[in-house]
Amino acid sequence: MHELGVVFYVVRDVKKVAEENNVKKVSAVTLEIGEVTGIIHDYLIDCWNWARKKEQVMEEAELKIEQIDAVTFCEDCEQEYPTVTYGKTCPNCGSEHTYLRRGNEFLIKEIEVSDS
């Protein structure tokens, strides 16, 4: 389960940002996760709920997840298409000269802080 390792990195980075900005309480963290990262959202949330309780600044922080849909680009017909539906083969021209344009990202988008 690599979700736990990912959560450790997110907690570390959020804690560092909180310290640098004199934040006492983080209320929520929003992640952007690509559709083809292989990360299982339910596992990630379970790991988050366990790990956040270990850090006082984050012990009540909610995890919000925004999915980035996977999109592939075809170099032959120069069209984009949904990766998960069609895979590596372009549905427009049948070419396999394609590459993933987006959908493999994992980003901390936003850190919300509490006023109290």
PDB file of C-alpha atoms in Angstrom:
ATOM      1  CA  MET A   1       0.000   0.000   0.000  1.00  0.00           C
ATOM      2  CA  HIS A   2       1.887   3.063  -1.224  1.00  0.00           C
ATOM      3  CA  GLU A   3      -0.941   5.332  -0.069  1.00  0.00           C
ATOM      4  CA  LEU A   4       0.539   5.420   3.448  1.00  0.00           C
ATOM      5  CA  GLY A   5       3.918   6.538   2.124  1.00  0.00           C
ATOM      6  CA  VAL A   6       2.245   9.233   0.036  1.00  0.00           C
ATOM      7  CA  VAL A   7       0.330  10.454   3.086  1.00  0.00           C
ATOM      8  CA  PHE A   8       3.563  10.709   5.099  1.00  0.00           C
ATOM      9  CA  TYR A   9       5.015  13.019   2.425  1.00  0.00           C
ATOM     10  CA  VAL A  10       1.857  15.150   2.307  1.00  0.00           C
ATOM     11  CA  VAL A  11       1.754  15.455   6.109  1.00  0.00           C
ATOM     12  CA  ARG A  12       5.441  16.396   6.162  1.00  0.00           C
ATOM     13  CA  ASP A  13       5.009  19.068   3.494  1.00  0.00           C
ATOM     14  CA  VAL A  14       1.826  20.533   4.998  1.00  0.00           C
ATOM     15  CA  LYS A  15       3.405  20.611   8.452  1.00  0.00           C
ATOM     16  CA  LYS A  16       6.432  22.455   7.026  1.00  0.00           C
ATOM     17  CA  VAL A  17       4.223  25.046   5.305  1.00  0.00           C
ATOM     18  CA  ALA A  18       2.221  25.480   8.522  1.00  0.00           C
ATOM     19  CA  GLU A  19       5.399  26.058  10.547  1.00  0.00           C
ATOM     20  CA  GLU A  20       6.788  28.543   8.002  1.00  0.00           C
ATOM     21  CA  ASN A  21       3.552  30.535   8.181  1.00  0.00           C
ATOM     22  CA  ASN A  22       2.941  30.295  11.942  1.00  0.00           C
ATOM     23  CA  VAL A  23      -0.274  28.326  11.411  1.00  0.00           C
ATOM     24  CA  LYS A  24      -1.672  26.722  14.558  1.00  0.00           C
ATOM     25  CA  LYS A  25      -4.379  24.537  12.955  1.00  0.00           C
ATOM     26  CA  VAL A  26      -4.863  23.193   9.445  1.00  0.00           C
ATOM     27  CA  SER A  27      -8.549  22.605   8.764  1.00  0.00           C
ATOM     28  CA  ALA A  28      -8.334  20.956   5.335  1.00  0.00           C
ATOM     29  CA  VAL A  29      -5.934  19.857   2.625  1.00  0.00           C
ATOM     30  CA  THR A  30      -6.993  19.566  -1.009  1.00  0.00           C
ATOM     31  CA  LEU A  31      -5.090  17.180  -3.265  1.00  0.00           C
ATOM     32  CA  GLU A  32      -5.290  16.943  -7.038  1.00  0.00           C
ATOM     33  CA  ILE A  33      -4.773  13.328  -8.040  1.00  0.00           C
ATOM     34  CA  GLY A  34      -4.508  12.069 -11.588  1.00  0.00           C
ATOM     35  CA  GLU A  35      -6.872   9.334 -12.674  1.00  0.00           C
ATOM     36  CA  VAL A  36      -4.041   6.945 -13.604  1.00  0.00           C
ATOM     37  CA  THR A  37      -1.722   7.428 -10.612  1.00  0.00           C
ATOM     38  CA  GLY A  38      -2.725   4.072  -9.184  1.00  0.00           C
ATOM     39  CA  ILE A  39      -3.699   5.672  -5.884  1.00  0.00           C
ATOM     40  CA  ILE A  40      -6.877   4.293  -4.361  1.00  0.00           C
ATOM     41  CA  HIS A  41      -8.791   7.194  -2.866  1.00  0.00           C
ATOM     42  CA  ASP A  42     -10.455   5.177  -0.085  1.00  0.00           C
ATOM     43  CA  TYR A  43      -7.079   3.822   1.073  1.00  0.00           C
ATOM     44  CA  LEU A  44      -5.595   7.302   0.923  1.00  0.00           C
ATOM     45  CA  ILE A  45      -8.397   8.683   3.098  1.00  0.00           C
ATOM     46  CA  ASP A  46      -7.998   5.860   5.631  1.00  0.00           C
ATOM     47  CA  CYS A  47      -4.251   6.516   5.845  1.00  0.00           C
ATOM     48  CA  TRP A  48      -4.876  10.254   6.140  1.00  0.00           C
ATOM     49  CA  ASN A  49      -7.336   9.785   8.996  1.00  0.00           C
ATOM     50  CA  TRP A  50      -4.736   7.757  10.878  1.00  0.00           C
ATOM     51  CA  ALA A  51      -1.693   9.962  10.119  1.00  0.00           C
ATOM     52  CA  ARG A  52      -3.287  13.367  10.725  1.00  0.00           C
ATOM     53  CA  LYS A  53      -3.976  12.471  14.357  1.00  0.00           C
ATOM     54  CA  LYS A  54      -0.215  12.137  14.919  1.00  0.00           C
ATOM     55  CA  GLU A  55       0.385  15.857  14.252  1.00  0.00           C
ATOM     56  CA  GLN A  56      -1.234  18.426  16.509  1.00  0.00           C
ATOM     57  CA  VAL A  57      -1.421  21.088  13.804  1.00  0.00           C
ATOM     58  CA  MET A  58      -3.346  18.690  11.536  1.00  0.00           C
ATOM     59  CA  GLU A  59      -5.271  16.442  13.915  1.00  0.00           C
ATOM     60  CA  GLU A  60      -8.681  17.661  12.689  1.00  0.00           C
ATOM     61  CA  ALA A  61      -7.770  18.391   9.063  1.00  0.00           C
ATOM     62  CA  GLU A  62     -10.132  17.085   6.413  1.00  0.00           C
ATOM     63  CA  LEU A  63      -8.718  15.581   3.219  1.00  0.00           C
ATOM     64  CA  LYS A  64     -10.344  16.729  -0.019  1.00  0.00           C
ATOM     65  CA  ILE A  65      -9.546  14.989  -3.292  1.00  0.00           C
ATOM     66  CA  GLU A  66     -10.041  16.393  -6.769  1.00  0.00           C
ATOM     67  CA  GLN A  67      -9.489  13.967  -9.630  1.00  0.00           C
ATOM     68  CA  ILE A  68      -7.650  15.028 -12.773  1.00  0.00           C
ATOM     69  CA  ASP A  69      -9.020  13.023 -15.683  1.00  0.00           C
ATOM     70  CA  ALA A  70      -6.425  11.192 -17.759  1.00  0.00           C
ATOM     71  CA  VAL A  71      -6.080  12.526 -21.307  1.00  0.00           C
ATOM     72  CA  THR A  72      -3.855  11.123 -24.048  1.00  0.00           C
ATOM     73  CA  PHE A  73      -2.616  12.992 -27.127  1.00  0.00           C
ATOM     74  CA  CYS A  74      -2.191  11.357 -30.537  1.00  0.00           C
ATOM     75  CA  GLU A  75       0.837  12.609 -32.458  1.00  0.00           C
ATOM     76  CA  ASP A  76      -0.559  11.430 -35.818  1.00  0.00           C
ATOM     77  CA  CYS A  77      -4.010  13.064 -35.848  1.00  0.00           C
ATOM     78  CA  GLU A  78      -3.231  15.614 -33.119  1.00  0.00           C
ATOM     79  CA  GLN A  79      -6.395  14.797 -31.174  1.00  0.00           C
ATOM     80  CA  GLU A  80      -6.870  14.245 -27.437  1.00  0.00           C
ATOM     81  CA  TYR A  81      -8.964  11.428 -26.021  1.00  0.00           C
ATOM     82  CA  PRO A  82      -9.848   9.889 -22.623  1.00  0.00           C
ATOM     83  CA  THR A  83      -7.020   7.544 -21.648  1.00  0.00           C
ATOM     84  CA  VAL A  84      -8.969   5.176 -19.408  1.00  0.00           C
ATOM     85  CA  THR A  85     -11.577   4.492 -22.083  1.00  0.00           C
ATOM     86  CA  TYR A  86      -9.211   3.900 -25.009  1.00  0.00           C
ATOM     87  CA  GLY A  87      -5.751   3.193 -23.590  1.00  0.00           C
ATOM     88  CA  LYS A  88      -2.735   3.735 -25.833  1.00  0.00           C
ATOM     89  CA  THR A  89      -4.546   3.331 -29.176  1.00  0.00           C
ATOM     90  CA  CYS A  90      -6.127   6.490 -30.579  1.00  0.00           C
ATOM     91  CA  PRO A  91      -9.865   5.998 -31.173  1.00  0.00           C
ATOM     92  CA  ASN A  92      -9.804   8.627 -33.932  1.00  0.00           C
ATOM     93  CA  CYS A  93      -7.125   7.197 -36.260  1.00  0.00           C
ATOM     94  CA  GLY A  94      -5.960   3.909 -34.701  1.00  0.00           C
ATOM     95  CA  SER A  95      -2.409   5.135 -34.137  1.00  0.00           C
ATOM     96  CA  GLU A  96      -0.264   4.052 -31.200  1.00  0.00           C
ATOM     97  CA  HIS A  97       1.949   7.158 -31.480  1.00  0.00           C
ATOM     98  CA  THR A  98       0.373   8.595 -28.360  1.00  0.00           C
ATOM     99  CA  TYR A  99       1.417   9.931 -24.983  1.00  0.00           C
ATOM    100  CA  LEU A 100      -0.228  10.790 -21.703  1.00  0.00           C
ATOM    101  CA  ARG A 101      -0.839  14.521 -21.527  1.00  0.00           C
ATOM    102  CA  ARG A 102      -2.397  14.659 -18.051  1.00  0.00           C
ATOM    103  CA  GLY A 103      -3.800  12.348 -15.411  1.00  0.00           C
ATOM    104  CA  ASN A 104      -0.653  11.174 -13.613  1.00  0.00           C
ATOM    105  CA  GLU A 105      -0.292  14.208 -11.323  1.00  0.00           C
ATOM    106  CA  PHE A 106      -0.274  14.260  -7.538  1.00  0.00           C
ATOM    107  CA  LEU A 107      -0.360  17.812  -6.189  1.00  0.00           C
ATOM    108  CA  ILE A 108      -1.136  19.603  -2.963  1.00  0.00           C
ATOM    109  CA  LYS A 109      -3.556  22.171  -4.340  1.00  0.00           C
ATOM    110  CA  GLU A 110      -4.678  23.976  -1.204  1.00  0.00           C
ATOM    111  CA  ILE A 111      -4.105  24.124   2.532  1.00  0.00           C
ATOM    112  CA  GLU A 112      -6.946  25.649   4.522  1.00  0.00           C
ATOM    113  CA  VAL A 113      -6.272  27.006   7.991  1.00  0.00           C
ATOM    114  CA  SER A 114      -8.502  27.560  10.986  1.00  0.00           C
ATOM    115  CA  ASP A 115      -8.909  31.040  12.490  1.00  0.00           C
ATOM    116  CA  SER A 116      -8.922  29.693  16.033  1.00  0.00           C
TER     117      SER A 116
END
